[in-house]
Backbone as CSV, one residue per row, in Angstrom:
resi,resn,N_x,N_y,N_z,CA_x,CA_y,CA_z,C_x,C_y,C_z
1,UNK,25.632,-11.540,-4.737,25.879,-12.849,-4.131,25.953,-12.734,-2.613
2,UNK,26.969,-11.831,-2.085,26.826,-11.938,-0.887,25.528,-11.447,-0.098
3,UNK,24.586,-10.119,-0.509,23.238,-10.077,-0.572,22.668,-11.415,-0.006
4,UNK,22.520,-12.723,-1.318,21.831,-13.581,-1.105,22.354,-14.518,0.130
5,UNK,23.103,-14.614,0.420,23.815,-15.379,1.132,23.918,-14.635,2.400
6,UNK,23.571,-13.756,3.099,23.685,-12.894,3.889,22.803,-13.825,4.852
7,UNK,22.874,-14.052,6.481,22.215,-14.631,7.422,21.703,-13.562,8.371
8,UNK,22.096,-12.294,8.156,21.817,-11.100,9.197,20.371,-10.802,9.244
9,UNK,19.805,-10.258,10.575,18.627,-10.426,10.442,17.957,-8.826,9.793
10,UNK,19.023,-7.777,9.430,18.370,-6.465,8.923,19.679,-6.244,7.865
11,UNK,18.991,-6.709,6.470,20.276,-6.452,4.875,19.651,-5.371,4.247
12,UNK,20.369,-4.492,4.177,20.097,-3.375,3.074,21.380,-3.335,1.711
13,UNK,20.647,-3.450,0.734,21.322,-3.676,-0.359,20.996,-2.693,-1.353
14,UNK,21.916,-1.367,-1.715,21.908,-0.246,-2.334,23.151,-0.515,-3.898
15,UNK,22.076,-0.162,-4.502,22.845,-0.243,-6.268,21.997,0.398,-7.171
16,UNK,22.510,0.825,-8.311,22.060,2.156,-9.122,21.392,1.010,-10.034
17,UNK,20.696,2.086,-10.674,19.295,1.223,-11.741,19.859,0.164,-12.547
18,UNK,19.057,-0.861,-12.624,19.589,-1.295,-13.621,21.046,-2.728,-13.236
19,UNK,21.312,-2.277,-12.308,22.171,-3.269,-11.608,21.655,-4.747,-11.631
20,UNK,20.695,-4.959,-10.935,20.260,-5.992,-10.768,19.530,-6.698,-9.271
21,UNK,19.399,-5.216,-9.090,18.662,-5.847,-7.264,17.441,-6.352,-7.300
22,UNK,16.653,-6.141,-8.326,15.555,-7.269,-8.212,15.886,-8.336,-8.536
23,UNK,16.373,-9.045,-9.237,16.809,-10.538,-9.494,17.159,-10.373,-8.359
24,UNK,18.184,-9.938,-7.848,19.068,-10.405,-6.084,17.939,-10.786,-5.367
25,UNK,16.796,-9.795,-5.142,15.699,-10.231,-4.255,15.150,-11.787,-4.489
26,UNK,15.004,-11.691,-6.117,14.115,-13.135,-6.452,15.481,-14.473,-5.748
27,UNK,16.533,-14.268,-6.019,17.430,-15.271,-5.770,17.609,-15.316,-4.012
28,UNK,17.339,-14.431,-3.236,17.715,-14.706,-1.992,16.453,-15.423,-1.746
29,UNK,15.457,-14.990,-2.615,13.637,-15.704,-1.916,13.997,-17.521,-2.376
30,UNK,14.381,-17.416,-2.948,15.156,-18.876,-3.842,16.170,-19.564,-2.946
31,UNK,17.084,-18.529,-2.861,18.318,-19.140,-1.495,17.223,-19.560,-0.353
32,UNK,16.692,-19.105,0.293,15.763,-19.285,1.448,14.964,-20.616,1.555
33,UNK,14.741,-20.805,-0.012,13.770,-22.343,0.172,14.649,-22.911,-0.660
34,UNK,15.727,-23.275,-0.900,16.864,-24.163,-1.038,17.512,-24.819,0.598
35,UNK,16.999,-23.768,1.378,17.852,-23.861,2.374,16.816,-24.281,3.333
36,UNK,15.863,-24.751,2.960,14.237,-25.373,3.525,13.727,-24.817,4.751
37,UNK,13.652,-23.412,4.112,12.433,-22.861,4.396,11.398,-22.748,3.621
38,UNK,9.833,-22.997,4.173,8.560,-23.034,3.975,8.529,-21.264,2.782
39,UNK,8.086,-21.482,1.821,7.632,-20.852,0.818,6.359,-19.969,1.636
40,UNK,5.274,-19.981,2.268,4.135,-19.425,2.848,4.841,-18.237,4.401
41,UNK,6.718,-18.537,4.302,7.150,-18.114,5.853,7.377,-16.734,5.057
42,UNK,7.460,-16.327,3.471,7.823,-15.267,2.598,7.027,-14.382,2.305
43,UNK,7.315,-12.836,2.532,6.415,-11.971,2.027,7.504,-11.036,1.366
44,UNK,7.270,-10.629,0.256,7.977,-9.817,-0.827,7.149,-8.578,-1.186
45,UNK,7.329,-7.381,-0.818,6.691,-6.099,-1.274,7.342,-5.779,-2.186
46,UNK,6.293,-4.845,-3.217,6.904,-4.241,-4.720,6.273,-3.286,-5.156
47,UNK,6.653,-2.384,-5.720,5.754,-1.030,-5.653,5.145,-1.271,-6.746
48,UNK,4.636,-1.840,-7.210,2.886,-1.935,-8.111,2.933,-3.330,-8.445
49,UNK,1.952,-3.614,-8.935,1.535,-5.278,-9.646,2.323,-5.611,-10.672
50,UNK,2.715,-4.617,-11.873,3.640,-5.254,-12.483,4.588,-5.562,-11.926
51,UNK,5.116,-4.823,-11.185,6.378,-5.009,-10.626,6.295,-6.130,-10.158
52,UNK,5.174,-6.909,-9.602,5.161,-7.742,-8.954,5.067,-9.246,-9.573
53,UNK,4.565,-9.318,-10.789,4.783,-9.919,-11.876,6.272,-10.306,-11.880
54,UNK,6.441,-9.063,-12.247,7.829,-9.426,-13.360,8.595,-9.986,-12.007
55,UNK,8.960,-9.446,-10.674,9.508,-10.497,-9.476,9.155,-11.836,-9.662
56,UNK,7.991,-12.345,-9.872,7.483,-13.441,-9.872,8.176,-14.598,-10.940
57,UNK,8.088,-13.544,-12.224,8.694,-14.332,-13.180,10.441,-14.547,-12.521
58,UNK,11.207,-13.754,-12.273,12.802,-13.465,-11.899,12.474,-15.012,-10.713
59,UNK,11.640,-14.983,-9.561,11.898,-16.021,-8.637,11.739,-17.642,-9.310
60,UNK,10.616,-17.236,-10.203,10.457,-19.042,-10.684,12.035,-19.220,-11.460
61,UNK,12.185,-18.573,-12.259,13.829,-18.592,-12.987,15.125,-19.251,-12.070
62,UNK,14.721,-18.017,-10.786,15.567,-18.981,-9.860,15.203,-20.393,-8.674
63,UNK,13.885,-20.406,-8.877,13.818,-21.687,-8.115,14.273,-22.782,-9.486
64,UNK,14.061,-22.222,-10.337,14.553,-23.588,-11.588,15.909,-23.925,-11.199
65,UNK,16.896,-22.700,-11.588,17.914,-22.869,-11.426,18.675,-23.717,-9.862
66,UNK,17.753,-23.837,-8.661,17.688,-24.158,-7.612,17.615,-25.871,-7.442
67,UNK,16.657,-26.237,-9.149,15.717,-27.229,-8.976,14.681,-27.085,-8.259
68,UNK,14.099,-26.499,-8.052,12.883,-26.432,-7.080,11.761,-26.370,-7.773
69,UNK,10.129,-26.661,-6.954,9.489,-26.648,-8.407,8.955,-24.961,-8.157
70,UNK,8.263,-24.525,-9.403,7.900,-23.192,-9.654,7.131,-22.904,-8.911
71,UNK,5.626,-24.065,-8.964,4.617,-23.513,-8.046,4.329,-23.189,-6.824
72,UNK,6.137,-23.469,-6.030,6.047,-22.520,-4.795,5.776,-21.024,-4.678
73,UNK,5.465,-20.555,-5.651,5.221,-18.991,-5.810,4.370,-18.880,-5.302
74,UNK,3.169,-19.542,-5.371,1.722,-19.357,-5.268,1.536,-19.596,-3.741
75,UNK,2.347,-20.040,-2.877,2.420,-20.085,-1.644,2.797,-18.693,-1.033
76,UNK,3.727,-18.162,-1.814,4.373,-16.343,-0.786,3.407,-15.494,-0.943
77,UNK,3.623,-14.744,-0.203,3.357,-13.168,-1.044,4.141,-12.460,-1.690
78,UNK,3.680,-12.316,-2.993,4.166,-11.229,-3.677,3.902,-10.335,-4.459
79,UNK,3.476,-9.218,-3.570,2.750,-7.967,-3.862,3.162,-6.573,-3.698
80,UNK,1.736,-6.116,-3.552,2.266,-4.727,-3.106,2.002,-4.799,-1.841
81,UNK,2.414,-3.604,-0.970,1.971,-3.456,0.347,0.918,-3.230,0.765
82,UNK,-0.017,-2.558,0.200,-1.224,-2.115,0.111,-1.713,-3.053,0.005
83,UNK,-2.125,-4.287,-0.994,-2.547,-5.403,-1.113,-2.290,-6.378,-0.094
84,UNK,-1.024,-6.491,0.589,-1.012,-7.552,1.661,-1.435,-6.460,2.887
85,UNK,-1.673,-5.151,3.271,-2.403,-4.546,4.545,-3.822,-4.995,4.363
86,UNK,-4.211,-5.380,2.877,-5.468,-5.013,3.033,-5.835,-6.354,3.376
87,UNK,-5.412,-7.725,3.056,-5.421,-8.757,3.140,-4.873,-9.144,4.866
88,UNK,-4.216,-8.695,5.446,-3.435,-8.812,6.809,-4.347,-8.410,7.962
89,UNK,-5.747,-6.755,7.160,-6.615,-6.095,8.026,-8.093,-7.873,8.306
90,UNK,-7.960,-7.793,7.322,-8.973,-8.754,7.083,-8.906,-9.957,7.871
91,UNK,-7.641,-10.317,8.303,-7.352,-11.609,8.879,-6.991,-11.218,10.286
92,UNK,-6.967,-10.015,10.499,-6.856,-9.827,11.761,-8.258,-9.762,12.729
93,UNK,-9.036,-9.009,11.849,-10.645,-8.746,12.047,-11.354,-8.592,10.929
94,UNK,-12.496,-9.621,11.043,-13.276,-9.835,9.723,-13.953,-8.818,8.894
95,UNK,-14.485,-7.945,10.109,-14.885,-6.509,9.639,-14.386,-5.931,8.311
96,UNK,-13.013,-5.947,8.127,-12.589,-5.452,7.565,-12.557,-5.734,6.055
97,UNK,-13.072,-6.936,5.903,-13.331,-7.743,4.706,-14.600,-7.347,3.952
98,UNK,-15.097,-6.741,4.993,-16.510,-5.990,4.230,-16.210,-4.472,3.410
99,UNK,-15.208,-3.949,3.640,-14.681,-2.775,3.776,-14.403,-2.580,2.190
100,UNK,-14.926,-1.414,1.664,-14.387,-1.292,0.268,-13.508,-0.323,0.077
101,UNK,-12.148,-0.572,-0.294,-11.179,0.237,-1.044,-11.366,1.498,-2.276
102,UNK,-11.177,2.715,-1.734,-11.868,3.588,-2.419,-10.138,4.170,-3.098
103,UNK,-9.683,4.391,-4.209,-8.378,4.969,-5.136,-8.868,6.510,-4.820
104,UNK,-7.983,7.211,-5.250,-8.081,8.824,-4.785,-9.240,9.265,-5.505
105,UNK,-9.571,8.990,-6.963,-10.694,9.501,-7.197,-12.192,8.853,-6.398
106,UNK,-12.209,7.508,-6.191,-13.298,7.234,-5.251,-13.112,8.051,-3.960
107,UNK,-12.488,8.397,-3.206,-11.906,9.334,-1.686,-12.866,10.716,-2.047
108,UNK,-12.448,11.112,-3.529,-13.200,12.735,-4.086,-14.533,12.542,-4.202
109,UNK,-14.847,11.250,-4.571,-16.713,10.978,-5.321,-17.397,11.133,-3.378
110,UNK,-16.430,10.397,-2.782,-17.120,10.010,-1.115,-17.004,11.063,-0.702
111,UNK,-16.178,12.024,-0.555,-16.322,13.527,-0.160,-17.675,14.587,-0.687
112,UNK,-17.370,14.032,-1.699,-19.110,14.793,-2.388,-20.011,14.065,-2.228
113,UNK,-20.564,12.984,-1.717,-21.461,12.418,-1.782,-21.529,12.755,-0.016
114,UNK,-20.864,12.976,0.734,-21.157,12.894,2.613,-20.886,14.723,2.769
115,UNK,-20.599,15.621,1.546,-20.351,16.947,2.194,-20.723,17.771,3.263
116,UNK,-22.188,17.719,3.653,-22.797,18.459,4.510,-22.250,17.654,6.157
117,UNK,-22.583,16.180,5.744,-22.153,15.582,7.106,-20.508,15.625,7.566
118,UNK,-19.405,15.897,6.658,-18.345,15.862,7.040,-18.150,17.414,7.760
119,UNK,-18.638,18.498,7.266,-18.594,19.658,8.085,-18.316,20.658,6.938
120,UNK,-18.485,20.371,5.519,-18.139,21.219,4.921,-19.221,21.912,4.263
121,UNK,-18.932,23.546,4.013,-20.198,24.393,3.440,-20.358,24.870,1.962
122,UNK,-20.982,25.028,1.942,-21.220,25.965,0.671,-21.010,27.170,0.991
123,UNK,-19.985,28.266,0.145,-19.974,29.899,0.495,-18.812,29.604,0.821
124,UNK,-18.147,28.464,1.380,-16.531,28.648,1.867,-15.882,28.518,0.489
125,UNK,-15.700,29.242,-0.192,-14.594,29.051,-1.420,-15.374,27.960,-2.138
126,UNK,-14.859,27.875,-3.595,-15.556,27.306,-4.420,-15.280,26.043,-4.250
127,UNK,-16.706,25.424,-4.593,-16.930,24.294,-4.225,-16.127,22.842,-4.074
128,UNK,-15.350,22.655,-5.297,-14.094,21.391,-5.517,-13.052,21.804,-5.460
129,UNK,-12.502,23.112,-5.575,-10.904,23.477,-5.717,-10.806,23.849,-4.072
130,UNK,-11.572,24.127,-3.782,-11.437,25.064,-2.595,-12.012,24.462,-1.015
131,UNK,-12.722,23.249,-1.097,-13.415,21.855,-0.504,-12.888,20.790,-0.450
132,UNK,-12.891,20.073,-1.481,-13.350,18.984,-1.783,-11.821,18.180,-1.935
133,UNK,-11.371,18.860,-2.766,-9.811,18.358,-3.360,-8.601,18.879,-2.208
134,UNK,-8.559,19.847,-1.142,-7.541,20.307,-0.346,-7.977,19.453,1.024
135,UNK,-9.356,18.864,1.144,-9.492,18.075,1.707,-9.009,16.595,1.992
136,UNK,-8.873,16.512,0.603,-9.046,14.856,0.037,-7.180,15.047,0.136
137,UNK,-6.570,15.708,-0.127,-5.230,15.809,-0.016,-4.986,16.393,1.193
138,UNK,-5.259,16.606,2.646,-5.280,17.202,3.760,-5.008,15.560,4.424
139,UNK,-6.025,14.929,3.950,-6.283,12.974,4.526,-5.451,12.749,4.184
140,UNK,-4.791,12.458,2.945,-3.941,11.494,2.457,-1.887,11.904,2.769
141,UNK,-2.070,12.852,3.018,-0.728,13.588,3.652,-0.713,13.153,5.244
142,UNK,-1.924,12.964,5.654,-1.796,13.208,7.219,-1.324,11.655,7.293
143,UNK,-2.128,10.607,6.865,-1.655,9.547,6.356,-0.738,9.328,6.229
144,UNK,-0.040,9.281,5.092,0.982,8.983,4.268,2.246,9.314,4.984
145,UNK,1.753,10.182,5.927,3.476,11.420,6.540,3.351,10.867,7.823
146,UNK,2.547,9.559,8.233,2.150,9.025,9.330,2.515,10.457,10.526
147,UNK,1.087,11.536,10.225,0.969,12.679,10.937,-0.314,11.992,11.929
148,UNK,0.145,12.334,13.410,-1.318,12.175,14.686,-1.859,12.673,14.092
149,UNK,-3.448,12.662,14.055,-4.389,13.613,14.045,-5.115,14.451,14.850
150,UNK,-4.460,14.216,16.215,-4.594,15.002,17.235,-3.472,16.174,17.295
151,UNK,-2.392,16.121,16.698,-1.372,17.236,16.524,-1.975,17.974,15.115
152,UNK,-2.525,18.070,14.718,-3.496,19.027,13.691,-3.917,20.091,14.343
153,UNK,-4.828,19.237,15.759,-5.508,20.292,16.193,-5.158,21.874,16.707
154,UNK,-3.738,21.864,17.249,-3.682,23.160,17.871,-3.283,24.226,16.544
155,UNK,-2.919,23.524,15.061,-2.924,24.570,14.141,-4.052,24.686,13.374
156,UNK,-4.500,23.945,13.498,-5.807,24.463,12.525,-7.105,23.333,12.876
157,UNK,-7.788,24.020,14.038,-8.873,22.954,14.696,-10.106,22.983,13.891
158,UNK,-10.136,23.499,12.518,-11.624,23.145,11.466,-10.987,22.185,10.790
159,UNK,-9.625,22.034,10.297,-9.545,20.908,9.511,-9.100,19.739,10.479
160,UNK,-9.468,19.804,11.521,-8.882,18.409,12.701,-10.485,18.214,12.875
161,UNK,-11.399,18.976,12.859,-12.405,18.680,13.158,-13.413,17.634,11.708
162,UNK,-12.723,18.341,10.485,-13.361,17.674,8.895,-12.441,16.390,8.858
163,UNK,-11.646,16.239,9.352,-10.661,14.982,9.359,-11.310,13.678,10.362
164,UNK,-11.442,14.417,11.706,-11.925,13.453,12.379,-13.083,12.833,11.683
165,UNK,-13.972,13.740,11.481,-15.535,13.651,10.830,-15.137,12.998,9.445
166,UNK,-14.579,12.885,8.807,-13.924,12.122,7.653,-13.598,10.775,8.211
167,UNK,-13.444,10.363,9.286,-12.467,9.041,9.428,-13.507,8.336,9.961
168,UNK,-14.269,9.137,10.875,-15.794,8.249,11.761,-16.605,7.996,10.482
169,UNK,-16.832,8.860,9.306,-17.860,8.342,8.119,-17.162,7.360,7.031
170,UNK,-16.061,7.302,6.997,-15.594,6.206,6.213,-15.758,4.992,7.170
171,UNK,-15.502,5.284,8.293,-15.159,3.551,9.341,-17.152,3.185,9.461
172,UNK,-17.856,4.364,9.616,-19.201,3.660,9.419,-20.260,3.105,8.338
173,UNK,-19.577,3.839,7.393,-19.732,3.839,6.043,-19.363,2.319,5.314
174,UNK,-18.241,1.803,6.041,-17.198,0.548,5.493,-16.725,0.876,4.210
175,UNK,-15.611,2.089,4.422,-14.791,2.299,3.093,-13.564,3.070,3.681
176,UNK,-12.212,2.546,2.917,-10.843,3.389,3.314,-10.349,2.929,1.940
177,UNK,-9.558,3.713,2.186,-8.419,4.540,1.484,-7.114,3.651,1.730
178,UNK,-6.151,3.569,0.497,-5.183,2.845,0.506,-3.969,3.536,2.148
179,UNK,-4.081,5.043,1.798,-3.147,5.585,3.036,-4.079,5.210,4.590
180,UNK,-5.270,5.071,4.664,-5.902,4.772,5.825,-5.782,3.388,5.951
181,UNK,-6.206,2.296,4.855,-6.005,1.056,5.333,-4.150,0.916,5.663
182,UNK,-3.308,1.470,4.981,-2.124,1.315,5.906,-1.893,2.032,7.406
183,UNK,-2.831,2.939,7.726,-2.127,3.415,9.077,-3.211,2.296,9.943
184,UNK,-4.052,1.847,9.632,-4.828,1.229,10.508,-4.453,-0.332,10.564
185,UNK,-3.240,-0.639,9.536,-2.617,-1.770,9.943,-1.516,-1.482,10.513
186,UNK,-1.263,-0.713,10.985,0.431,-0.203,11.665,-0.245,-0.462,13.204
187,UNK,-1.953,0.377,13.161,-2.414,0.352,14.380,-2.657,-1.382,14.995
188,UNK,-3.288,-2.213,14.031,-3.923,-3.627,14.184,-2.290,-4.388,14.687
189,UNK,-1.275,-3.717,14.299,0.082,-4.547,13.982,0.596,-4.472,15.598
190,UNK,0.481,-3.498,15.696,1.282,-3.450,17.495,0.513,-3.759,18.515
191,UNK,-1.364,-4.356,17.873,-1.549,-4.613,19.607,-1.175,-6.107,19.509
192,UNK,-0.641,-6.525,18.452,-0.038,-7.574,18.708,1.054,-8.162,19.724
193,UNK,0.943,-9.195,20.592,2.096,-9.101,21.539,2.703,-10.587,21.508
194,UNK,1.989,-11.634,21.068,2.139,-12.710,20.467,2.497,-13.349,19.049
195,UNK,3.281,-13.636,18.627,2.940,-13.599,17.603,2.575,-15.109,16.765
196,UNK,2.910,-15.751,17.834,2.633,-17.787,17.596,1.256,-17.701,17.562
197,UNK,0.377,-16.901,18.069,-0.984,-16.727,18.236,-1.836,-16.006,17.294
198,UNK,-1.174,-15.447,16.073,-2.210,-14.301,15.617,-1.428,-14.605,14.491
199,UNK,-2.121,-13.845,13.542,-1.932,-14.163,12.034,-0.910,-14.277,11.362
200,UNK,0.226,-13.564,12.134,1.713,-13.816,11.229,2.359,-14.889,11.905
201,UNK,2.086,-15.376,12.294,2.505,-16.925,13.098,3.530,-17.465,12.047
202,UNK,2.746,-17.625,10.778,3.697,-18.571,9.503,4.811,-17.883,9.193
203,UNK,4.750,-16.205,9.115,6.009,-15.451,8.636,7.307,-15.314,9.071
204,UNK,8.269,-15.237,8.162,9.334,-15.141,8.955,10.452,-14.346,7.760
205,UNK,10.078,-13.724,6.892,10.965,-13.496,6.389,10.527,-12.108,5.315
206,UNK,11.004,-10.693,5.752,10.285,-9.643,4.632,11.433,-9.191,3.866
207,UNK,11.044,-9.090,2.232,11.741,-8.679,1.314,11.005,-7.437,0.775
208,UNK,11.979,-6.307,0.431,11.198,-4.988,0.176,11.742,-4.533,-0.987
209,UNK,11.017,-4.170,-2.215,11.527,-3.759,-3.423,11.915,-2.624,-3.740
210,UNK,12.444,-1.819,-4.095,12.282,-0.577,-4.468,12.219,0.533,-3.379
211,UNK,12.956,0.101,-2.369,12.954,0.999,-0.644,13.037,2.253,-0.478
212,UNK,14.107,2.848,-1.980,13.715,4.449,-1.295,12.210,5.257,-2.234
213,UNK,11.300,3.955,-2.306,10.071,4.994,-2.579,9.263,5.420,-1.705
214,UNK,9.107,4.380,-0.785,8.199,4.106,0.471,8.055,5.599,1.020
215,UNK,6.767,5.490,1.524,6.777,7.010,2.518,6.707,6.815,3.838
216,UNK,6.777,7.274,4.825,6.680,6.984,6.363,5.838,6.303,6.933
217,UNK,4.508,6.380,6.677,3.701,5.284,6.749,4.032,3.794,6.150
218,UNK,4.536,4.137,4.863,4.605,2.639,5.022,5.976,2.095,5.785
219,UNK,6.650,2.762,5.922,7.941,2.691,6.785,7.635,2.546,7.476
220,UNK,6.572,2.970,8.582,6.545,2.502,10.224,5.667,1.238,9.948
221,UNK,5.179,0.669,8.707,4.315,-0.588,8.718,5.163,-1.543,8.618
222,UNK,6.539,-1.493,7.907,6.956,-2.092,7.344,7.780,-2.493,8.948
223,UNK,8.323,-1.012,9.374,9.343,-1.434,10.730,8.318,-2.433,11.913
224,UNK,7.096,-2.174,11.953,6.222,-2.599,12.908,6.542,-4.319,12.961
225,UNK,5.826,-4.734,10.875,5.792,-6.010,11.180,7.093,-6.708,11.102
226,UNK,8.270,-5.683,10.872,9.556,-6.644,11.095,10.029,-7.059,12.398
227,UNK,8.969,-6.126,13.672,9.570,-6.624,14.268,9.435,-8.271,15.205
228,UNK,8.547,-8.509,14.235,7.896,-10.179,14.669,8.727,-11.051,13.792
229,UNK,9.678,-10.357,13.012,10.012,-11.809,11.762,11.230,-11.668,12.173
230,UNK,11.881,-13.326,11.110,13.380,-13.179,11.251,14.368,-12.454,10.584
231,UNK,13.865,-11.824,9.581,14.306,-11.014,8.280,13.804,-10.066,7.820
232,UNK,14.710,-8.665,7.668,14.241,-7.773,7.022,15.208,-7.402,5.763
233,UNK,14.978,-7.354,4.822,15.943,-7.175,3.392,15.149,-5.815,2.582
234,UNK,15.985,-4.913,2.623,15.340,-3.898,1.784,16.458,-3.157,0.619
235,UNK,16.108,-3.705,-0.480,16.726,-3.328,-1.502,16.457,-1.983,-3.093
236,UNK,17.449,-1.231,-2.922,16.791,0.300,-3.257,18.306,0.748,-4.194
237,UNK,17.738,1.970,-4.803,19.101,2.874,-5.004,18.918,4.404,-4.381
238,UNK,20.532,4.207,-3.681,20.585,5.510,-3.132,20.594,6.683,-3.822
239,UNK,20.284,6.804,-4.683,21.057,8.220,-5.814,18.633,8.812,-5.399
């Protein structure tokens, strides 16, 4: 209760499984447009689609209970993060709408299909265990651990060099990766300096599900675009 009712502009709300912090989330998204705010000012992250579902179902429950009607749902977001970067890249620059989303096994098929041009040989260790796959997990760490890719270089300047050459053939190619389309919205997010002017204009309010899964990347995405809104709520268990 006090959760929902909270006016602060950064709530962290920690409780062991099972408690009930997702309903809390759906009811503060509920408190919020009781209290008439615009349904479209809401973005709700959740670590997968079901998850995001079943939020969905928990918020209409409480806009009932609110009186409100249901089909304000269809106005927020409520997704995953990945799904609203990829949607956020797109609206920032159209380019990006052309861009196809490759899952870790598409990342492995695109590594074998560009091998010679990314810099990698034949004779260096066997071909997929020893290539292909320490590669494809070399990207997605550097990513994910929101690592420069210029601090690679002074320890190991062949794989700063297959990385770079990895990032210029996906961006010409028009294909990324769930950990690349998030660092390249962390990047799109801060040359922002306006924000009445550019795409999050309507937002004003982020709800975060499941907080201690997140990895640093999405942590600095998440800290980036809070810092344009009026609300940040991130609800998790500490254990």
């Amino acid at each position: 209760y006090e959760t929902v009712i909270d006016n602060s502009r950064h709530i962290l709300c920690l409780a062991c499984a099972g408690s009930g912090k997702s309903r809390t989330l759906a009811f503060k998204i509920a408190y919020l447009i009781a209290k008439g705010e615009s349904p479209d000012s809401i973005i709700a992250f959740t670590f997968t689609e079901k998850a995001a579902d079943s939020i969905k179902r928990r918020v209409a429950e409480a806009l009932r209970k609110f009186g409100l009607p249901e089909n304000y749902i269809g106005a927020m977001f409520i997704g995953t993060l990945d799904s609203f970067c990829q949607k956020l890249l797109g609206d920032i620059n159209a380019k990006y709408r052309q861009y196809d989303i490759l899952d870790r096994n598409g990342l492995v098929l695109f590594l074998m299909s560009r091998f010679f041009e990314i810099g990698l040989k034949h004779g260096e260790g066997k071909y997929f265990k020893e290539n292909i796959l320490p590669l494809a997990d070399a990207w997605q760490t550097m990513n994910n651990e929101n690592i420069c890719l210029e601090d690679i270089k002074p320890y190991d300047a062949t794989l700063y060099n297959k990385l770079t050459k990895l990032e210029e053939t996906l961006d010409r190619d028009g294909y990324m990766d769930f950990s690349f389309a998030i660092r390249l919205g962390v990047q799109e997010l801060k040359k922002i300096t306006n924000k009445a002017d550019s795409c999050l204009a309507k937002y004003k309010y982020l709800l975060v599900d499941e907080y201690q899964d997140i990895n640093p990347i999405q942590e600095e995405f998440i800290k980036t675009l809070a810092k344009h809104l009026d609300m940040l709520l991130g609800v998790g268990d500490d254990d």
